[in-house]
Amino acid sequence: MNPTTPEIVSPPAPGMSFALTEEQQAVREMVRDFAESEIRPIAAAIDESHEFPTATVKKMAELGLMGMFVPDEHGGAGMDYLSYAIAIEELSRVCASHGVIASAHNSLVCYPILAYGNAAQQQKYLTPLARGEHIGAYCLTEPNAGSNAANQQTTAVADGDAFVLNGTKLFVTNAGPAHTLVVYAATDRALGPRGISAFIVEADAPGITKSKKEKKLGIHASDTREIVFSNARVPKENLLGELNKGYTVALATLGGGRIGIAAQALGIAQASLEAAVKYAGERKQFDRVIGEFDAIRHMLADMVIEVDTARLLVYQASWLRDQGRAHIKEASLAKWHASEAATRCAHLAIQVHGGYGYLSEFLVERYWRDARITELYEGTTEVQKMVVAAQLLKEHPVASPA
Ligand SMILES: Cc1cc2nc3c(=O)[nH]c(=O)nc-3n(C[C@H](O)[C@H](O)[C@H](O)COP(=O)(O)OP(=O)(O)OC[C@H]3O[C@@H](n4cnc5c(N)ncnc54)[C@H](O)[C@@H]3O)c2cc1C
């Protein structure tokens, strides 16, 4: 090989196996059964009513789905990350709102407390979260800190035995039912990203106000709100990780979170494909089922390549995380591609359904609305591309000519 040509490794990651273990298969079957029997009957109704599905979330907790990769000793199910991704995929195949409720709770709240919390914090907060007795929410985004999440304006000022929080967090998933918040705030604004800290905050503490539920294009049953902190006192022992190291916690958390959203997108893409295949075999025009027409077949084929490539990327990122190997680039690739795949598949599924696809009665209309968010939250597609390029060029620096 030309010594100046970088060797860039493409998937599959070295050592990656394509076979799911018996446990991973069992998780898929268990979650699929649950989603089909308990969630499918209510999915259209909660999309219509925008109601948070308290009863099915309770059942998810009974199945261990609110503490999926949290070890048994902290009340979790002790699954690997690939099983977690499969579970989110299966929930989202039936209802993307359930997918994001579980993904935000597990990836964005259980994970940082598991990885950065001390024993007392884990006992007090992680165990009830993992058992699903408490719901968690993640508070990073602000009016002026979206893609540039490091630009935190919320402040946390030490005062005696507490930090006093002031600021506004936007778009908080699970905000309404949440008891436990992981909140990021500037503890030293002069230091920029190096002056951010993470806190575990009890949502019913004085000085915390949740706004009314946001009205959204999709994922209607996911509860999204603004949360305002106004002189909210957070005990010093609730500092999560080290002082001024919160941005590291946020980025490590998003690494796993993006896999969860990628899995959510994969589930929507899969559901779109299944709905399109079913309809193509039922609908007749010109005395033939439409699935006999090449135009329809090509759309189905286009959807297959989207779904299959998305699944490979999602499982690869999950597998690398399970191996304790670098996966920042792979998580962003999975999130970027699976989210666009979901949007494209839902779009094509509507096309296969013709005018009926535009009606709420047919599921693909919901899939299309639900898919769109996956390209936006936990980093837009543009942000994922920035991450991928930054990681690539970290591995293969671009040398300026002398
Ligand atoms: C339904 C929903 C749920 C959410 N849940 C949560 C949650 O639970 N917790 C939480 O903290 N946040 C949450 N978010 C926030 C979400 O992560 C942000 O909306 C997202 O990161 C984008 O930030 P922004 O909306 O401020 O867009 P902006 O950052 O303002 O981006 C606007 C546009 O500019 C582009 N852009 C920005 N910077 C660059 C750049 N440097 N180069 C190229 N393009 C750029 C973006 O890609 C986008 O196209 C949620 C959002 C929604 C809609």
Short mmCIF file of N, CA and C and ligand atoms in Angstrom, two decimals, residues 104 108 137-143 145-148 170-174 216 219 224 373 376-383 386, ligand 1:
data_model
loop_
_atom_site.label_atom_id
_atom_site.label_comp_id
_atom_site.label_asym_id
_atom_site.label_seq_id
_atom_site.Cartn_x
_atom_site.Cartn_y
_atom_site.Cartn_z
N ALA A 104 -34.67 7.69 26.58
CA ALA A 104 -34.21 8.84 27.38
C ALA A 104 -33.98 8.41 28.83
N LEU A 108 -30.06 8.32 29.05
CA LEU A 108 -29.70 9.68 29.42
C LEU A 108 -29.75 9.94 30.92
N ALA A 137 -35.38 12.26 33.51
CA ALA A 137 -35.32 13.19 32.36
C ALA A 137 -33.97 13.88 32.35
N TYR A 138 -33.57 14.29 31.17
CA TYR A 138 -32.21 14.81 30.93
C TYR A 138 -32.31 16.26 30.48
N CYS A 139 -31.67 17.15 31.21
CA CYS A 139 -31.83 18.59 30.98
C CYS A 139 -30.51 19.21 30.54
N LEU A 140 -30.29 19.22 29.23
CA LEU A 140 -29.07 19.82 28.68
C LEU A 140 -29.43 21.04 27.82
N THR A 141 -30.39 20.87 26.90
CA THR A 141 -30.70 21.92 25.92
C THR A 141 -31.28 23.17 26.59
N GLU A 142 -30.85 24.32 26.06
CA GLU A 142 -31.35 25.62 26.54
C GLU A 142 -31.68 26.48 25.32
N PRO A 143 -32.30 27.64 25.55
CA PRO A 143 -32.62 28.51 24.39
C PRO A 143 -31.38 28.83 23.56
N ALA A 145 -28.39 27.08 23.88
CA ALA A 145 -27.47 25.93 23.91
C ALA A 145 -28.21 24.74 23.30
N GLY A 146 -28.22 24.69 21.96
CA GLY A 146 -28.83 23.57 21.24
C GLY A 146 -27.72 22.69 20.71
N SER A 147 -27.41 22.86 19.41
CA SER A 147 -26.28 22.10 18.86
C SER A 147 -24.99 22.45 19.60
N ASN A 148 -24.88 23.70 20.00
CA ASN A 148 -23.72 24.11 20.81
C ASN A 148 -24.07 23.96 22.28
N LEU A 170 -34.91 23.45 27.86
CA LEU A 170 -35.96 23.28 26.86
C LEU A 170 -36.08 21.83 26.40
N PHE A 171 -37.24 21.52 25.82
CA PHE A 171 -37.44 20.25 25.11
C PHE A 171 -37.13 19.03 25.98
N VAL A 172 -37.48 19.06 27.25
CA VAL A 172 -37.08 17.95 28.12
C VAL A 172 -38.05 16.77 27.96
N THR A 173 -37.53 15.67 27.42
CA THR A 173 -38.33 14.44 27.25
C THR A 173 -38.60 13.82 28.62
N ASN A 174 -39.81 13.33 28.81
CA ASN A 174 -40.26 12.72 30.08
C ASN A 174 -40.44 13.76 31.19
N LYS A 216 -46.38 18.73 19.40
CA LYS A 216 -45.31 18.32 18.48
C LYS A 216 -45.88 17.67 17.22
N ILE A 219 -44.30 11.68 17.88
CA ILE A 219 -44.08 11.12 19.23
C ILE A 219 -44.98 11.81 20.26
N THR A 224 -42.98 16.29 26.48
CA THR A 224 -41.86 17.22 26.28
C THR A 224 -42.22 18.58 26.87
N ILE A 373 -38.40 13.29 14.03
CA ILE A 373 -37.66 13.77 15.21
C ILE A 373 -36.29 13.09 15.34
N LEU A 376 -33.31 14.96 14.54
CA LEU A 376 -33.09 16.23 15.24
C LEU A 376 -32.52 16.06 16.65
N TYR A 377 -33.19 15.21 17.47
CA TYR A 377 -32.74 15.24 18.88
C TYR A 377 -31.50 14.37 19.11
N GLU A 378 -30.87 14.67 20.25
CA GLU A 378 -29.55 14.08 20.61
C GLU A 378 -28.52 14.35 19.51
N GLY A 379 -28.61 15.54 18.95
CA GLY A 379 -27.69 15.97 17.89
C GLY A 379 -28.33 15.82 16.54
N THR A 380 -28.44 16.94 15.81
CA THR A 380 -29.01 16.90 14.47
C THR A 380 -28.07 16.10 13.55
N THR A 381 -28.56 15.82 12.34
CA THR A 381 -27.72 15.12 11.36
C THR A 381 -26.42 15.91 11.10
N GLU A 382 -26.55 17.24 11.07
CA GLU A 382 -25.36 18.06 10.82
C GLU A 382 -24.33 17.86 11.94
N VAL A 383 -24.83 17.76 13.16
CA VAL A 383 -23.91 17.54 14.29
C VAL A 383 -23.28 16.15 14.19
N MET A 386 -20.50 16.32 11.86
CA MET A 386 -19.34 16.99 12.48
C MET A 386 -18.56 16.00 13.35
C1 LIG B 1 -39.13 16.39 20.83
C2 LIG B 1 -37.78 16.78 21.34
C3 LIG B 1 -37.27 16.15 22.46
C4 LIG B 1 -36.02 16.53 22.97
N1 LIG B 1 -35.57 15.97 24.13
C5 LIG B 1 -34.49 16.53 24.76
C6 LIG B 1 -34.12 16.11 26.08
O1 LIG B 1 -34.72 15.21 26.67
N2 LIG B 1 -33.11 16.75 26.71
C7 LIG B 1 -32.40 17.76 26.10
O2 LIG B 1 -31.50 18.30 26.72
N3 LIG B 1 -32.71 18.15 24.83
C8 LIG B 1 -33.73 17.58 24.16
N4 LIG B 1 -34.09 17.99 22.90
C9 LIG B 1 -33.32 19.05 22.27
C10 LIG B 1 -32.57 18.61 21.00
O3 LIG B 1 -31.50 17.77 21.34
C11 LIG B 1 -32.15 19.88 20.25
O4 LIG B 1 -33.34 20.45 19.73
C12 LIG B 1 -31.15 19.60 19.17
O5 LIG B 1 -29.91 19.23 19.73
C13 LIG B 1 -30.92 20.79 18.24
O6 LIG B 1 -30.76 21.99 18.94
P1 LIG B 1 -31.63 23.27 18.50
O7 LIG B 1 -33.04 22.82 18.43
O8 LIG B 1 -31.31 24.40 19.39
O9 LIG B 1 -31.18 23.58 17.02
P2 LIG B 1 -29.96 24.54 16.56
O10 LIG B 1 -28.71 24.15 17.26
O11 LIG B 1 -30.41 25.95 16.67
O12 LIG B 1 -29.82 24.15 15.03
C14 LIG B 1 -30.57 24.77 13.97
C15 LIG B 1 -29.99 24.24 12.65
O13 LIG B 1 -28.63 24.69 12.52
C16 LIG B 1 -27.79 23.56 12.31
N5 LIG B 1 -26.49 23.82 12.94
C17 LIG B 1 -26.24 24.29 14.18
N6 LIG B 1 -24.91 24.41 14.37
C18 LIG B 1 -24.32 24.00 13.23
C19 LIG B 1 -22.96 23.88 12.80
N7 LIG B 1 -21.93 24.20 13.59
N8 LIG B 1 -22.71 23.43 11.55
C20 LIG B 1 -23.75 23.10 10.73
N9 LIG B 1 -25.04 23.17 11.07
C21 LIG B 1 -25.33 23.62 12.31
C22 LIG B 1 -28.53 22.39 12.95
O14 LIG B 1 -28.10 21.14 12.44
C23 LIG B 1 -29.96 22.72 12.56
O15 LIG B 1 -30.18 22.33 11.23
C24 LIG B 1 -35.28 17.56 22.32
C25 LIG B 1 -35.81 18.18 21.18
C26 LIG B 1 -37.04 17.81 20.70
C27 LIG B 1 -37.57 18.52 19.49
#
